[in-house]
Structures are given as C-alpha cells and as structure tokens.
Short mmCIF file of C-alpha atoms in Angstrom, two decimals:
data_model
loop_
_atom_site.label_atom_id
_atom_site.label_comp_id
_atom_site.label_asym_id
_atom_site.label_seq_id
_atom_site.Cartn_x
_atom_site.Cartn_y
_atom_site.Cartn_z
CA UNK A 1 108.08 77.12 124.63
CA UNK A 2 106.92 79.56 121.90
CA UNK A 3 104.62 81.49 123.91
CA UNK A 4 106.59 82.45 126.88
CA UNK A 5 110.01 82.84 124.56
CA UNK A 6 107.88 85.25 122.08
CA UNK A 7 104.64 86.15 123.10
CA UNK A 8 104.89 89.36 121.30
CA UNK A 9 104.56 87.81 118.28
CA UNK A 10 100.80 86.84 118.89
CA UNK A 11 99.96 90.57 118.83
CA UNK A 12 98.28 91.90 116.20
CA UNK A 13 101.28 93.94 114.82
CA UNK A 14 102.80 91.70 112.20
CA UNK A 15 99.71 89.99 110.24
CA UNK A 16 98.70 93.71 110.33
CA UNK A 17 101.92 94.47 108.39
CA UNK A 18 102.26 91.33 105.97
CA UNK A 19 98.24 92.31 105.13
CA UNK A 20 98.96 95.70 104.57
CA UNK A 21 102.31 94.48 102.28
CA UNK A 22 100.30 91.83 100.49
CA UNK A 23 97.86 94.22 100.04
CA UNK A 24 100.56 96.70 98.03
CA UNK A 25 102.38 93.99 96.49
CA UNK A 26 98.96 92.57 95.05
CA UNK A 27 97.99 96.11 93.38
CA UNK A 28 101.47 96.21 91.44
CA UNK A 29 100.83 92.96 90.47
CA UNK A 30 97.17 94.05 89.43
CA UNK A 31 98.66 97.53 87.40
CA UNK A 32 101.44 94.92 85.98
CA UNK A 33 98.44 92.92 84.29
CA UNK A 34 97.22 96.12 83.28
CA UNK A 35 99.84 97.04 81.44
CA UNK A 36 100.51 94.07 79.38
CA UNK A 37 97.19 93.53 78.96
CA UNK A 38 96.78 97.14 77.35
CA UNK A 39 100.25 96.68 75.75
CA UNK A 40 99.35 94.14 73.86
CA UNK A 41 96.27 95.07 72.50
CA UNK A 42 98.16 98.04 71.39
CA UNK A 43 100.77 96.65 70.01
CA UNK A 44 98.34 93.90 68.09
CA UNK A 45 96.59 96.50 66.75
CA UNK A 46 99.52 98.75 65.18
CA UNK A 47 101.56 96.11 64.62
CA UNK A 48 100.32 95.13 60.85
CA UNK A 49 98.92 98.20 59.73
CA UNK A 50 100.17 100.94 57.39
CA UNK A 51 98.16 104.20 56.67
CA UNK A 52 98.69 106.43 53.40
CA UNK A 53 97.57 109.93 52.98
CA UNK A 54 97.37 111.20 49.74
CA UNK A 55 96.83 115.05 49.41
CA UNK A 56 94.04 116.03 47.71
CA UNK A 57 96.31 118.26 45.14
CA UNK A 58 98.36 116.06 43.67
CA UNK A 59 98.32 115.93 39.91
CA UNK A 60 96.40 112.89 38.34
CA UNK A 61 95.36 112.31 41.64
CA UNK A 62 92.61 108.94 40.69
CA UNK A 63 95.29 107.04 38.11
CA UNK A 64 98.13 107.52 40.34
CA UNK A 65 96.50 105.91 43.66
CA UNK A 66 95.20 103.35 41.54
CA UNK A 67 98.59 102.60 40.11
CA UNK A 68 99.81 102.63 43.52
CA UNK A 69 97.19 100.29 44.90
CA UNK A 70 98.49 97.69 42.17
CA UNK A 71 101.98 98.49 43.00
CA UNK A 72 101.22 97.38 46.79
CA UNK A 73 98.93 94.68 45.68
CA UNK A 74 101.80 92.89 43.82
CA UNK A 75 104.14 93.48 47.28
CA UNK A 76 105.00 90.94 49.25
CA UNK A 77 103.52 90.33 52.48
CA UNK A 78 101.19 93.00 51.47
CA UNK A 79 97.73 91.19 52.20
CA UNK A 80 95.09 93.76 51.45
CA UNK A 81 94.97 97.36 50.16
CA UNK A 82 91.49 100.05 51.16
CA UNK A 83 90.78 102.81 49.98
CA UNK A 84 88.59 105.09 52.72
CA UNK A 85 85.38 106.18 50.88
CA UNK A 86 84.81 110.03 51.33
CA UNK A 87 82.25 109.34 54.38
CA UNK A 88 84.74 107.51 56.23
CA UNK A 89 87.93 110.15 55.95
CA UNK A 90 84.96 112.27 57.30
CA UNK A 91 84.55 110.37 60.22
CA UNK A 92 88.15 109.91 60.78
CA UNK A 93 88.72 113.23 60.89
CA UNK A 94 85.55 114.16 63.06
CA UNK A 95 87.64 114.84 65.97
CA UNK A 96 89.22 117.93 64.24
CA UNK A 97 86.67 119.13 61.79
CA UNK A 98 83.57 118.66 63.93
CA UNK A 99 79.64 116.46 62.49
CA UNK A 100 79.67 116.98 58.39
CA UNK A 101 76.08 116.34 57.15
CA UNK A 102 76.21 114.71 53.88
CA UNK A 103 74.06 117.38 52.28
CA UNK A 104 76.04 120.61 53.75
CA UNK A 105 79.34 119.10 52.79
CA UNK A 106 83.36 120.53 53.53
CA UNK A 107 82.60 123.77 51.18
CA UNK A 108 86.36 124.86 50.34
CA UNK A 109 88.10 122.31 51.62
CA UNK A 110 88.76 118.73 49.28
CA UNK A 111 89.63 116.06 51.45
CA UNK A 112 92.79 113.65 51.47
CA UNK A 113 92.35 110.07 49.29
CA UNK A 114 93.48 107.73 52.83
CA UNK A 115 94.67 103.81 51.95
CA UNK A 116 94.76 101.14 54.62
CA UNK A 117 97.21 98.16 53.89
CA UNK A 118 97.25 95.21 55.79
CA UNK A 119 100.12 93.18 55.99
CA UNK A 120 101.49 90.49 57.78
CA UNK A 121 105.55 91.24 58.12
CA UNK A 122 107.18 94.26 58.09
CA UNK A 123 107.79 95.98 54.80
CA UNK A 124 109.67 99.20 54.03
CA UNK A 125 106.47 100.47 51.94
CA UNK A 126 107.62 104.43 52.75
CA UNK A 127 110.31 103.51 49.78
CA UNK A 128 107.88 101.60 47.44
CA UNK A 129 104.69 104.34 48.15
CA UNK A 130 107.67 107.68 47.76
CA UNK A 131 108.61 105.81 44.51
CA UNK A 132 104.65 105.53 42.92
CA UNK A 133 103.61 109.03 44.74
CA UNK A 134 106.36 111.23 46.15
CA UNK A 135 103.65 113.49 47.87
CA UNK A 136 102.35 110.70 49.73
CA UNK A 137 102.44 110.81 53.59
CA UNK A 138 103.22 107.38 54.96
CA UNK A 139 102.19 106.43 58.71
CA UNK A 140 104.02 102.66 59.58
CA UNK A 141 101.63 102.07 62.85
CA UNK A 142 104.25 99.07 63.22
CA UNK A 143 106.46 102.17 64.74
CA UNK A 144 103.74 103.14 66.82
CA UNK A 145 103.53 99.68 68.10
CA UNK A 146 107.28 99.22 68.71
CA UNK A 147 107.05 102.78 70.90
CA UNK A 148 103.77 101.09 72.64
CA UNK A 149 106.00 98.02 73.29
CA UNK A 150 108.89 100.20 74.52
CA UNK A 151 107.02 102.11 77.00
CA UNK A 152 104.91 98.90 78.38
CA UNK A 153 108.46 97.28 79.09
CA UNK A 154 109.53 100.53 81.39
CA UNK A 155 106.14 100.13 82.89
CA UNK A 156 106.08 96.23 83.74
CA UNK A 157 110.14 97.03 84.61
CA UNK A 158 109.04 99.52 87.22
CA UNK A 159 106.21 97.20 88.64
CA UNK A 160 108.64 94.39 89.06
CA UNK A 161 110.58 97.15 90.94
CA UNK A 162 107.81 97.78 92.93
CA UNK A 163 107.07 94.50 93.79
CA UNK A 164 110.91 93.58 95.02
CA UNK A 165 111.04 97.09 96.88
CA UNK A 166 107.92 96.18 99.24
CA UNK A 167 109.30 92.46 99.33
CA UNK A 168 112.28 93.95 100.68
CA UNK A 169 110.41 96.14 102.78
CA UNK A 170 108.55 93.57 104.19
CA UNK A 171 111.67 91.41 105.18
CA UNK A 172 112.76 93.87 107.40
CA UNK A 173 109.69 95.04 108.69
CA UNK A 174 109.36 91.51 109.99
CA UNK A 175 112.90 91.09 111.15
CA UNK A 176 112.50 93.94 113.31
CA UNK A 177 109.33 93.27 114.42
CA UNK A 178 110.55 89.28 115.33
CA UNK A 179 113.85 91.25 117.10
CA UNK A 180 111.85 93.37 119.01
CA UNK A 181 109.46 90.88 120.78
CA UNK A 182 112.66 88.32 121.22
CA UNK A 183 114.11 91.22 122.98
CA UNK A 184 111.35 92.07 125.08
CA UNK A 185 111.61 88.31 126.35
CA UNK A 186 115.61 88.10 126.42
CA UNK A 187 115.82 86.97 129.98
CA UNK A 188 113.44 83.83 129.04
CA UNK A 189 115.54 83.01 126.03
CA UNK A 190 118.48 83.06 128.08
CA UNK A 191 117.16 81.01 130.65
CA UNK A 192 116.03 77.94 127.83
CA UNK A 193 118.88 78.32 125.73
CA UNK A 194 121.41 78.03 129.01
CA UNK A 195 119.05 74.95 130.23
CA UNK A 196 120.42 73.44 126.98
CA UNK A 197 117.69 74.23 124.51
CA UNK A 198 119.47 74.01 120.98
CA UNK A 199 119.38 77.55 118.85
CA UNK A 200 117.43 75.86 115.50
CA UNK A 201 114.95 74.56 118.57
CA UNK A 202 114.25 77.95 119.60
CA UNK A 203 114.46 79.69 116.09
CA UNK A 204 111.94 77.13 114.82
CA UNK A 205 109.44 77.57 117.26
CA UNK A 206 109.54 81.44 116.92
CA UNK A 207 110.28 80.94 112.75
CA UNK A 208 106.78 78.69 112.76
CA UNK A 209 105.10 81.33 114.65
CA UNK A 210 106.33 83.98 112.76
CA UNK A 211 104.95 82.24 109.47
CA UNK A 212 101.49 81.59 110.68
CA UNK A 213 100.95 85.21 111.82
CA UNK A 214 102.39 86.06 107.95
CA UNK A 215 99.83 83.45 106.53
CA UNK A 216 97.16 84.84 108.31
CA UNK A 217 98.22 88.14 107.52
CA UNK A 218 98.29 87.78 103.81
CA UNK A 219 95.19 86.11 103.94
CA UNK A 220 93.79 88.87 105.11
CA UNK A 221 95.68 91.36 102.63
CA UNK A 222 94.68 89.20 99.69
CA UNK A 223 90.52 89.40 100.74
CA UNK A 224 91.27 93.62 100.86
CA UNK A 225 92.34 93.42 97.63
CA UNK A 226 88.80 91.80 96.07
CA UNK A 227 87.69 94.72 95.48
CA UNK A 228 90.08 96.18 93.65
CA UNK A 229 90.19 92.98 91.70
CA UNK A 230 86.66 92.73 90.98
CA UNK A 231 87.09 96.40 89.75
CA UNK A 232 90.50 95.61 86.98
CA UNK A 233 88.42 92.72 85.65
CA UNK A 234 85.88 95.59 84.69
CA UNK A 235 87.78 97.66 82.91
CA UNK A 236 89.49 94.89 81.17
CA UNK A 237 85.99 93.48 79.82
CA UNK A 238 86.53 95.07 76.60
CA UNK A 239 89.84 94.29 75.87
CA UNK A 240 89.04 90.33 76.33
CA UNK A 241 88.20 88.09 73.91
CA UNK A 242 85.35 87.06 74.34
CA UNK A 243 82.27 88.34 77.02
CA UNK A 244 81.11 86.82 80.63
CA UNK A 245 78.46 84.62 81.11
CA UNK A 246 75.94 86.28 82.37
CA UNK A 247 74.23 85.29 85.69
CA UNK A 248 70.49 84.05 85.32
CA UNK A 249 69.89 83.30 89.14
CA UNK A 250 66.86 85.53 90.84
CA UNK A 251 68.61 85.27 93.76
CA UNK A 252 70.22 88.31 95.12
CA UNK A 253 73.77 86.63 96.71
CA UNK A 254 73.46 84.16 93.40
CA UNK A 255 73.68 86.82 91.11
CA UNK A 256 76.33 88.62 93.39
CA UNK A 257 78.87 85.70 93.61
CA UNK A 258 78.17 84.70 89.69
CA UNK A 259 78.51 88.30 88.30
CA UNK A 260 81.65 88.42 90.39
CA UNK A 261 82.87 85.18 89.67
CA UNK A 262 82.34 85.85 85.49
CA UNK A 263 84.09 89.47 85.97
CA UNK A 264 87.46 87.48 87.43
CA UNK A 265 86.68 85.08 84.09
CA UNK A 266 88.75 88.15 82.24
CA UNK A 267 91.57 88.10 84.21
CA UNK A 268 94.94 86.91 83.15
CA UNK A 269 95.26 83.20 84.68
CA UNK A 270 99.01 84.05 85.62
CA UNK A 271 97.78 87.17 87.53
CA UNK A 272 95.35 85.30 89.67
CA UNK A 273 98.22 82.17 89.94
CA UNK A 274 100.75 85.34 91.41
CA UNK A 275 97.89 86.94 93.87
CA UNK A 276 97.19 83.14 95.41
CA UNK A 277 100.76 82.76 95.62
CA UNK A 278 101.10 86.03 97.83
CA UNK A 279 100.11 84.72 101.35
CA UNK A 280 102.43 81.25 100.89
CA UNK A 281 105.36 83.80 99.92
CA UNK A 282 104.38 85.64 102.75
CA UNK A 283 104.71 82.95 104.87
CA UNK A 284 108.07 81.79 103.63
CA UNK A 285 109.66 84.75 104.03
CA UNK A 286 107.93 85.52 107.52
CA UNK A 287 109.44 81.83 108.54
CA UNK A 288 113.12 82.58 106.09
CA UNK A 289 113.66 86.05 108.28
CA UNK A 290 112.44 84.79 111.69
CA UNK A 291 114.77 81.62 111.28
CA UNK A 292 117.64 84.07 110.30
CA UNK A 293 117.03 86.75 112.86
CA UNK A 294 116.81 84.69 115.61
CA UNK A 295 119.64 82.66 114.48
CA UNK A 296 122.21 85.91 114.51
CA UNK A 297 121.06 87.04 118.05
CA UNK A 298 121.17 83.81 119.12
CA UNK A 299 124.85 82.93 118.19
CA UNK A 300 125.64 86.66 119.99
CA UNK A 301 124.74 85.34 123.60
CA UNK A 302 127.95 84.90 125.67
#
C-alpha cells in the first residue's frame, strides 16, 4: 500500500534533509564538548590558585614577604606557599618585556617579589595578605575560574539552543515534506481509506517509511561528520589525560583506521553516546511527525 499511497517519499529529498540536519545537530553537539571540555580545564586550573605581587619598593621588602609566607603557611586550607625566583618573574613577564639574558639583566628596572599559594578551598587571603603587606596586589584565579565557568554555561546554554532549534527545524521540514508527497497522491488515499482502510493503517505504513528514509538519512549525516570528528579529537589531544596509543602497523589502511581510532580515544564517551544516538532520534521523530501529519489530514477527509 505504501508505495502507491506515498511514493514521494522514496525520493531522495528527505534522507537528504535529516543528513544534512544530523549533520548540524552533530557539530553543536561536537562545539558543546568543546566547550566543557575547555571549561573545565580552565576552571581546574584557576580554581585553587592565588597569585601575590609584591612591588619591588616596598620598605623591608625580604622580612615582610617572609613574614607573610608564615602568615599563609599557618592558614587554613592554605597547602603550599612559592616564591618565583628572579628567572622565573622574568619569564612570566616575557610577553611584555621581551628575551632578558642573564648577563645583560633589566638595567633600571627591579622586578616584583611574585608568591604562588596553593590551596584547596576558598579563602579570603586579599584580607589576611592587605593585613601582613598593604601594598600587596592580590590576583584570586578562583574569580577567574568562576568568570570561565560563567561564560562556558552561556556557551553550552546556546548549543543546547542550537540543538532544539534544528530539532525543531527538522520536524517540520519533514512534516511538510510527508504533506506534500501525501498530497501529490490524495486521490489514492481517498480511494483506500473509502475502501475501508483504517487511518493508523495508512499513517503507519507512510510513518514506517518516513522513519527508514530518516534512518538512512542520519546515517548518512553522521559518516559526513567523521571528519570533523576525527579533527575535535585533535585539538583536544592536549587537554586529555593521558596520550593515544600509537599505531605500530606498516600497513597503510592499518595505520589509517588505528591512528583514527586512538584520536576518537580522547573524546568525551557521552559525546560519542549523543552522535550514535542522532540517526535513532532521527528516526523517531521522522516516524512521531509522519504518524501525526498524516493523522490530521486524514481525520479532515469528508
């Protein structure tokens, strides 16, 4: 019955749509695991670290950092206290000063004393280093990390939006695309469904239809977006924790598939759960919109 009541659904329009759709939905859902994935190596990174800048002018400059080192030493939470050697604040502030040899120097210009302190909750240390050394300057990377967090939250918010906009715009790209080709055949669903055909009978047949072309579809959307797979995993080598096996194999496709195969090793296992979910989803909702379509128009025949 399916093929003379909708044979427009056998052309090549709607897998074409669900792959390009499932090709879309798959990259938000890449750039979402981007996100985090960069958002939280932010955020662990700021999150339990406070810097200290002492200028280099302040009076009794050695016994008051000292002092202040014990001071945070005996805080709680406060795990470790480092003082930056000269050579490092030089290298930390390469960027803006430019390569120092260690012979030549920074003639006329005396350098900062910088303290790292680790610790593992979040202390107020702005009021315990102001109290030792008014004159320090106090950097809480824990704020840093809270701004990271707020701005990776907008960013997975708006790929979630992303994601439910072309969801939506794949619903009724299909339910148009199912009306259409039931309308190009209305005289043959008249016929059947006056012969006594029931309406789920013909809804089903066009609904199963429907979701096999949206299978196939996002099959084919999910094997276009390989590639740009293969190409996240790369850049998010260096932010995993720990490296790829490396392939050993002399042979050419061997080393292809196993170098591929180790780059997806970095990937997020939710984030590759979500992409193979994307053609049965496609299907579902190919089949849920088909059903209902067909359903309305088919309850509007006199």
């Amino acid at each position: 019955m399916s093929a003379p009541v909708s044979p427009g659904l056998r052309s090549g329009s709607l897998p074409l749509l669900v792959a390009l759709m499932t090709l879309l939905a798959g990259l938000s859902l890449a750039g979402l695991a981007g996100v985090q994935t960069l958002a939280e190596s932010w955020s662990g990174a700021a999150r339990n670290a406070t810097t200290i800048e002492i200028p280099s002018d302040t009076p009794q400059l050695a016994d008051r950092t000292q002092t202040l080192v014990q001071t945070l030493n005996k805080t709680p939470d406060v795990t470790a206290v480092r003082e930056l050697s000269t050579k490092e604040v030089q290298t930390l502030l390469t960027p803006w000063l430019g390569q120092v040899s260690d012979s030549a120097g920074l003639p006329g210009l005396s350098l900062p004393a910088v303290l790292i302190v680790a610790h593992t909750g979040t202390p107020d240390l702005g009021v315990i280093v102001h109290t030792v050394l008014p004159e320090a300057v106090v950097e809480e990377d824990r704020r840093w990390g809270e701004r990271l967090n707020g701005l990776g939250s907008s960013l997975i918010a708006c790929a979630w939006l992303a994601v439910s906009l072309i969801a939506a715009i794949a619903v009724l790209s299909v339910g148009m695309t199912v009306r259409r080709s039931v309308m190009a055949q209305r005289k043959s669903v008249e016929i059947v469904h006056f012969l006594g055909a029931g309406d789920l009978t013909i809804s089903s047949r066009i609904a199963g239809r429907a979701a096999l072309l949206s299978l196939a579809g996002g099959l084919v959307g999910l094997l276009l977006l390989s590639p740009v797979i293969t190409m996240l995993a790369q850049k998010l080598t260096p932010f995993s924790h720990g490296a790829p096996p490396t392939a050993s194999s002399s042979n050419t496709w061997d080393v292809l598939i196993a170098t591929w195969w180790s780059t997806l090793h970095v990937l997020p296992r939710m984030l590759l759960e979500e992409l193979g979910a994307l053609p049965l989803i496609a299907a579902c909702l190919g089949w849920l919109t088909a059903q209902t379509v067909v359903l309305v128009w088919l309850r509007r025949l006199p």
